[in-house]
Amino acid sequence: MKILVAVKRVVDYNVKVRVKTDHSGVDIDNVKMSMNPFDEIAVEEAVRLKEAGIASEIVVFSAGAPQSQETLRTALAIGADRAILVETTAELQPLAVAKLLQAVYQKEQPQLVLLGKQAIDDDSNQTGQMLAALLDLPQATFASKVTIAEGKANVTREVDGGLETITILLPAIITSDLRLNEPRYVTLPNIMKAKKKAIDILKPEDLGVDITPRLKTLRVDEPPKRTAGVMVADVDALLDKLKNEAKVI
Ligand code: AMP
């Protein structure tokens, strides 16, 4: 079984981003970038499936700036076999990424596509779902457990009320949630080995995909600052504030 995994290069989750002074977006100049954490979980899951003898090949995909090669190298060091970079410095929205993945899917014909449930920069939570729609394939989003057997995937999903387990036929699209696994640390020997693995570099035009953005960002603002808390004298004062100031009861 071949698995295709999508990995995005995003601002590291420890970085506190700042809004640009012209409010056109967030400033990512000289900011630490890393693999989207949910994508790391997706790569780890693919590697575990390979180690269990269920998968035979793992292909990792990324779309974005040339530096996304570093992200792909990390995925190769975790245990992926080869990589595909669709290189562009243009803005990529989820629909464009889903179309690029659709084109790569058609070339590679994997039995499973793993993505993160969302990218922590745009928080869209759309790409996996759009890909499933474009390919007309079954999807299981927010996966916290995946087992593969007899051409099917049993997926436990994190839903609002708790956990839901569904069975979907392969080929399918699965998006990873936080509790699916804990990604391993990348070891130095594996980083060295990853340097020898192949990264195919393509342009969106090579795949015949139009990546023109369909959405326009009007303005980006910082969230409102939280005001300091106050100590209340007693329960009656608290109830009074909740009723008359916050108006929540
Ligand atoms: P989003 O819909 O933007 O929240 O992203 C959901 C998932 O789609 C991510 O966790 C990645 O697995 C994948 N993805 C989104 N953008 C890219 C990209 N530029 N390159 C590779 N994968 C991506």
GROMACS .gro file of C-alpha atoms and ligand atoms in nm:
model
  272
    1MET     CA    1   0.000   0.000   0.000
    2LYS     CA    2   0.129   0.344  -0.096
    3ILE     CA    3   0.056   0.638   0.134
    4LEU     CA    4   0.069   1.003   0.031
    5VAL     CA    5   0.115   1.252   0.318
    6ALA     CA    6   0.074   1.629   0.288
    7VAL     CA    7   0.309   1.842   0.498
    8LYS     CA    8   0.301   2.219   0.522
    9ARG     CA    9   0.577   2.456   0.630
   10VAL     CA   10   0.424   2.692   0.884
   11VAL     CA   11   0.534   2.939   1.153
   12ASP     CA   12   0.661   2.732   1.448
   13TYR     CA   13   0.391   2.682   1.712
   14ASN     CA   14   0.610   2.847   1.979
   15VAL     CA   15   0.637   3.175   1.789
   16LYS     CA   16   0.409   3.461   1.885
   17VAL     CA   17   0.322   3.616   1.551
   18ARG     CA   18   0.275   3.988   1.498
   19VAL     CA   19   0.032   4.157   1.264
   20LYS     CA   20   0.199   4.369   0.994
   21THR     CA   21   0.162   4.744   1.039
   22ASP     CA   22  -0.045   4.771   0.719
   23HIS     CA   23  -0.283   4.497   0.853
   24SER     CA   24  -0.235   4.291   0.535
   25GLY     CA   25  -0.130   3.977   0.723
   26VAL     CA   26   0.116   3.849   0.983
   27ASP     CA   27   0.487   3.920   0.969
   28ILE     CA   28   0.680   3.601   0.897
   29ASP     CA   29   1.016   3.757   0.812
   30ASN     CA   30   1.296   3.608   1.025
   31VAL     CA   31   1.050   3.387   1.211
   32LYS     CA   32   1.122   3.020   1.290
   33MET     CA   33   0.932   2.788   1.056
   34SER     CA   34   0.857   2.418   1.117
   35MET     CA   35   0.639   2.137   0.993
   36ASN     CA   36   0.273   2.187   1.080
   37PRO     CA   37   0.234   1.978   1.401
   38PHE     CA   38  -0.070   1.783   1.273
   39ASP     CA   39   0.128   1.692   0.960
   40GLU     CA   40   0.410   1.556   1.174
   41ILE     CA   41   0.149   1.331   1.336
   42ALA     CA   42   0.029   1.226   0.988
   43VAL     CA   43   0.384   1.136   0.880
   44GLU     CA   44   0.440   0.944   1.205
   45GLU     CA   45   0.120   0.745   1.144
   46ALA     CA   46   0.230   0.658   0.790
   47VAL     CA   47   0.571   0.544   0.919
   48ARG     CA   48   0.405   0.330   1.187
   49LEU     CA   49   0.187   0.168   0.917
   50LYS     CA   50   0.501   0.096   0.717
   51GLU     CA   51   0.679  -0.048   1.021
   52ALA     CA   52   0.375  -0.270   1.082
   53GLY     CA   53   0.412  -0.407   0.728
   54ILE     CA   54   0.083  -0.249   0.614
   55ALA     CA   55   0.233   0.026   0.396
   56SER     CA   56   0.508  -0.031   0.143
   57GLU     CA   57   0.591   0.324   0.035
   58ILE     CA   58   0.543   0.672   0.184
   59VAL     CA   59   0.547   0.974  -0.046
   60VAL     CA   60   0.540   1.316   0.119
   61PHE     CA   61   0.405   1.625  -0.057
   62SER     CA   62   0.443   1.991   0.011
   63ALA     CA   63   0.343   2.304  -0.179
   64GLY     CA   64   0.504   2.639  -0.120
   65ALA     CA   65   0.832   2.826  -0.114
   66PRO     CA   66   1.165   2.654  -0.196
   67GLN     CA   67   1.238   2.635   0.180
   68SER     CA   68   0.958   2.376   0.207
   69GLN     CA   69   1.233   2.134   0.103
   70GLU     CA   70   1.353   2.152   0.467
   71THR     CA   71   1.008   2.043   0.584
   72LEU     CA   72   1.014   1.756   0.336
   73ARG     CA   73   1.364   1.657   0.457
   74THR     CA   74   1.225   1.636   0.812
   75ALA     CA   75   0.947   1.409   0.688
   76LEU     CA   76   1.206   1.195   0.506
   77ALA     CA   77   1.408   1.177   0.829
   78ILE     CA   78   1.099   1.058   1.021
   79GLY     CA   79   1.078   0.773   0.771
   80ALA     CA   80   0.910   0.876   0.443
   81ASP     CA   81   1.067   0.728   0.127
   82ARG     CA   82   1.054   1.015  -0.122
   83ALA     CA   83   0.912   1.362  -0.161
   84ILE     CA   84   0.735   1.589  -0.406
   85LEU     CA   85   0.758   1.967  -0.378
   86VAL     CA   86   0.527   2.186  -0.581
   87GLU     CA   87   0.729   2.501  -0.568
   88THR     CA   88   0.566   2.843  -0.576
   89THR     CA   89   0.602   3.166  -0.384
   90ALA     CA   90   0.244   3.264  -0.473
   91GLU     CA   91  -0.024   3.263  -0.204
   92LEU     CA   92  -0.178   2.916  -0.175
   93GLN     CA   93  -0.530   2.877  -0.043
   94PRO     CA   94  -0.676   2.537   0.061
   95LEU     CA   95  -0.862   2.489  -0.270
   96ALA     CA   96  -0.539   2.538  -0.467
   97VAL     CA   97  -0.352   2.292  -0.241
   98ALA     CA   98  -0.638   2.040  -0.274
   99LYS     CA   99  -0.620   2.070  -0.655
  100LEU     CA  100  -0.242   2.019  -0.651
  101LEU     CA  101  -0.289   1.714  -0.428
  102GLN     CA  102  -0.560   1.587  -0.662
  103ALA     CA  103  -0.315   1.604  -0.954
  104VAL     CA  104  -0.042   1.428  -0.751
  105TYR     CA  105  -0.293   1.165  -0.635
  106GLN     CA  106  -0.381   1.091  -0.997
  107LYS     CA  107  -0.013   1.042  -1.086
  108GLU     CA  108   0.081   0.843  -0.777
  109GLN     CA  109  -0.241   0.643  -0.718
  110PRO     CA  110  -0.188   0.595  -0.339
  111GLN     CA  111  -0.437   0.387  -0.139
  112LEU     CA  112  -0.435   0.636   0.146
  113VAL     CA  113  -0.383   1.012   0.171
  114LEU     CA  114  -0.300   1.151   0.515
  115LEU     CA  115  -0.320   1.521   0.598
  116GLY     CA  116  -0.325   1.724   0.916
  117LYS     CA  117  -0.671   1.824   1.040
  118GLN     CA  118  -0.565   2.186   0.999
  119ALA     CA  119  -0.268   2.407   0.932
  120ILE     CA  120  -0.188   2.616   1.238
  121ASP     CA  121  -0.118   2.927   1.029
  122ASP     CA  122  -0.448   2.967   0.844
  123ASP     CA  123  -0.655   2.733   1.070
  124SER     CA  124  -0.869   2.660   0.765
  125ASN     CA  125  -0.944   2.290   0.826
  126GLN     CA  126  -1.049   2.259   0.461
  127THR     CA  127  -0.782   2.095   0.246
  128GLY     CA  128  -0.854   1.729   0.331
  129GLN     CA  129  -1.228   1.774   0.291
  130MET     CA  130  -1.186   1.957  -0.041
  131LEU     CA  131  -0.950   1.687  -0.167
  132ALA     CA  132  -1.201   1.414  -0.079
  133ALA     CA  133  -1.471   1.606  -0.267
  134LEU     CA  134  -1.251   1.665  -0.574
  135LEU     CA  135  -1.151   1.298  -0.589
  136ASP     CA  136  -1.494   1.171  -0.481
  137LEU     CA  137  -1.329   0.951  -0.217
  138PRO     CA  138  -1.436   0.853   0.136
  139GLN     CA  139  -1.296   1.076   0.411
  140ALA     CA  140  -1.243   1.047   0.787
  141THR     CA  141  -1.142   1.372   0.953
  142PHE     CA  142  -1.006   1.439   1.307
  143ALA     CA  143  -0.866   1.084   1.337
  144SER     CA  144  -0.742   0.975   1.680
  145LYS     CA  145  -0.700   0.605   1.589
  146VAL     CA  146  -0.653   0.436   1.253
  147THR     CA  147  -0.647   0.063   1.178
  148ILE     CA  148  -0.621  -0.074   0.828
  149ALA     CA  149  -0.742  -0.420   0.725
  150GLU     CA  150  -0.890  -0.586   0.417
  151GLY     CA  151  -0.908  -0.276   0.201
  152LYS     CA  152  -1.081  -0.074   0.473
  153ALA     CA  153  -0.980   0.179   0.736
  154ASN     CA  154  -1.141   0.183   1.081
  155VAL     CA  155  -1.108   0.536   1.207
  156THR     CA  156  -1.192   0.673   1.550
  157ARG     CA  157  -1.279   1.041   1.513
  158GLU     CA  158  -1.277   1.314   1.774
  159VAL     CA  159  -1.622   1.469   1.751
  160ASP     CA  160  -1.794   1.728   1.973
  161GLY     CA  161  -1.968   1.477   2.199
  162GLY     CA  162  -1.675   1.232   2.231
  163LEU     CA  163  -1.546   0.967   1.993
  164GLU     CA  164  -1.703   0.819   1.682
  165THR     CA  165  -1.569   0.513   1.498
  166ILE     CA  166  -1.637   0.473   1.128
  167THR     CA  167  -1.527   0.226   0.861
  168ILE     CA  168  -1.435   0.362   0.518
  169LEU     CA  169  -1.327   0.187   0.202
  170LEU     CA  170  -0.980   0.254   0.064
  171PRO     CA  171  -0.861   0.453  -0.120
  172ALA     CA  172  -0.953   0.726   0.125
  173ILE     CA  173  -0.853   1.056   0.278
  174ILE     CA  174  -0.779   1.075   0.651
  175THR     CA  175  -0.690   1.386   0.851
  176SER     CA  176  -0.501   1.353   1.179
  177ASP     CA  177  -0.600   1.493   1.517
  178LEU     CA  178  -0.364   1.561   1.808
  179ARG     CA  179  -0.414   1.232   1.992
  180LEU     CA  180  -0.349   1.001   1.694
  181ASN     CA  181   0.010   0.944   1.807
  182GLU     CA  182   0.319   1.110   1.950
  183PRO     CA  183   0.573   1.174   1.675
  184ARG     CA  184   0.921   1.034   1.734
  185TYR     CA  185   1.233   1.246   1.768
  186VAL     CA  186   1.432   1.262   1.450
  187THR     CA  187   1.775   1.102   1.501
  188LEU     CA  188   2.098   1.225   1.347
  189PRO     CA  189   2.160   0.904   1.145
  190ASN     CA  190   1.809   0.938   1.000
  191ILE     CA  191   1.872   1.304   0.913
  192MET     CA  192   2.186   1.191   0.728
  193LYS     CA  193   1.996   0.912   0.552
  194ALA     CA  194   1.722   1.158   0.451
  195LYS     CA  195   1.975   1.370   0.261
  196LYS     CA  196   2.009   1.088   0.009
  197LYS     CA  197   1.635   1.051  -0.052
  198ALA     CA  198   1.482   1.206  -0.364
  199ILE     CA  199   1.276   1.526  -0.374
  200ASP     CA  200   1.095   1.581  -0.706
  201ILE     CA  201   1.042   1.951  -0.771
  202LEU     CA  202   0.750   2.059  -0.988
  203LYS     CA  203   0.568   2.384  -1.066
  204PRO     CA  204   0.188   2.417  -1.042
  205GLU     CA  205   0.184   2.456  -1.426
  206ASP     CA  206   0.350   2.114  -1.462
  207LEU     CA  207   0.040   1.969  -1.299
  208GLY     CA  208  -0.195   2.192  -1.501
  209VAL     CA  209  -0.339   2.346  -1.184
  210ASP     CA  210  -0.466   2.703  -1.158
  211ILE     CA  211  -0.369   2.822  -0.808
  212THR     CA  212  -0.525   3.168  -0.833
  213PRO     CA  213  -0.663   3.267  -0.488
  214ARG     CA  214  -1.043   3.271  -0.471
  215LEU     CA  215  -1.062   3.455  -0.138
  216LYS     CA  216  -0.933   3.803  -0.059
  217THR     CA  217  -0.807   3.897   0.289
  218LEU     CA  218  -0.951   4.238   0.369
  219ARG     CA  219  -0.772   4.307   0.696
  220VAL     CA  220  -0.589   4.125   0.975
  221ASP     CA  221  -0.608   4.248   1.337
  222GLU     CA  222  -0.462   4.133   1.669
  223PRO     CA  223  -0.724   3.974   1.898
  224PRO     CA  224  -0.856   4.221   2.158
  225LYS     CA  225  -0.631   4.245   2.466
  226ARG     CA  226  -0.767   4.062   2.770
  227THR     CA  227  -0.840   4.296   3.058
  228ALA     CA  228  -0.707   4.219   3.405
  229GLY     CA  229  -0.927   4.017   3.643
  230VAL     CA  230  -1.076   4.161   3.963
  231MET     CA  231  -1.125   4.011   4.308
  232VAL     CA  232  -1.485   4.016   4.426
  233ALA     CA  233  -1.579   4.046   4.793
  234ASP     CA  234  -1.827   3.759   4.808
  235VAL     CA  235  -2.059   3.533   4.608
  236ASP     CA  236  -2.333   3.798   4.597
  237ALA     CA  237  -2.092   4.048   4.436
  238LEU     CA  238  -1.988   3.780   4.183
  239LEU     CA  239  -2.351   3.701   4.096
  240ASP     CA  240  -2.424   4.072   4.063
  241LYS     CA  241  -2.134   4.117   3.818
  242LEU     CA  242  -2.230   3.809   3.615
  243LYS     CA  243  -2.591   3.931   3.596
  244ASN     CA  244  -2.548   4.305   3.545
  245GLU     CA  245  -2.198   4.354   3.394
  246ALA     CA  246  -2.118   4.041   3.196
  247LYS     CA  247  -2.493   3.972   3.144
  248VAL     CA  248  -2.425   3.597   3.122
  249ILE     CA  249  -2.681   3.479   3.377
  250AMP     P1  250  -0.581   2.368   0.612
  250AMP     O1  251  -0.700   2.322   0.534
  250AMP     O2  252  -0.508   2.483   0.546
  250AMP     O3  253  -0.611   2.394   0.758
  250AMP     O4  254  -0.473   2.248   0.608
  250AMP     C1  255  -0.508   2.114   0.639
  250AMP     C2  256  -0.396   2.020   0.598
  250AMP     O5  257  -0.376   2.027   0.457
  250AMP     C3  258  -0.259   2.050   0.657
  250AMP     O6  259  -0.246   1.997   0.787
  250AMP     C4  260  -0.168   1.981   0.555
  250AMP     O7  261  -0.165   1.840   0.577
  250AMP     C5  262  -0.240   2.007   0.424
  250AMP     N1  263  -0.186   2.131   0.359
  250AMP     C6  264  -0.241   2.255   0.360
  250AMP     N2  265  -0.162   2.342   0.292
  250AMP     C7  266  -0.056   2.270   0.247
  250AMP     C8  267   0.061   2.300   0.169
  250AMP     N3  268   0.085   2.424   0.124
  250AMP     N4  269   0.149   2.200   0.142
  250AMP     C9  270   0.124   2.074   0.188
  250AMP     N5  271   0.017   2.039   0.259
  250AMP    C10  272  -0.072   2.135   0.289
   0.00000   0.00000   0.00000
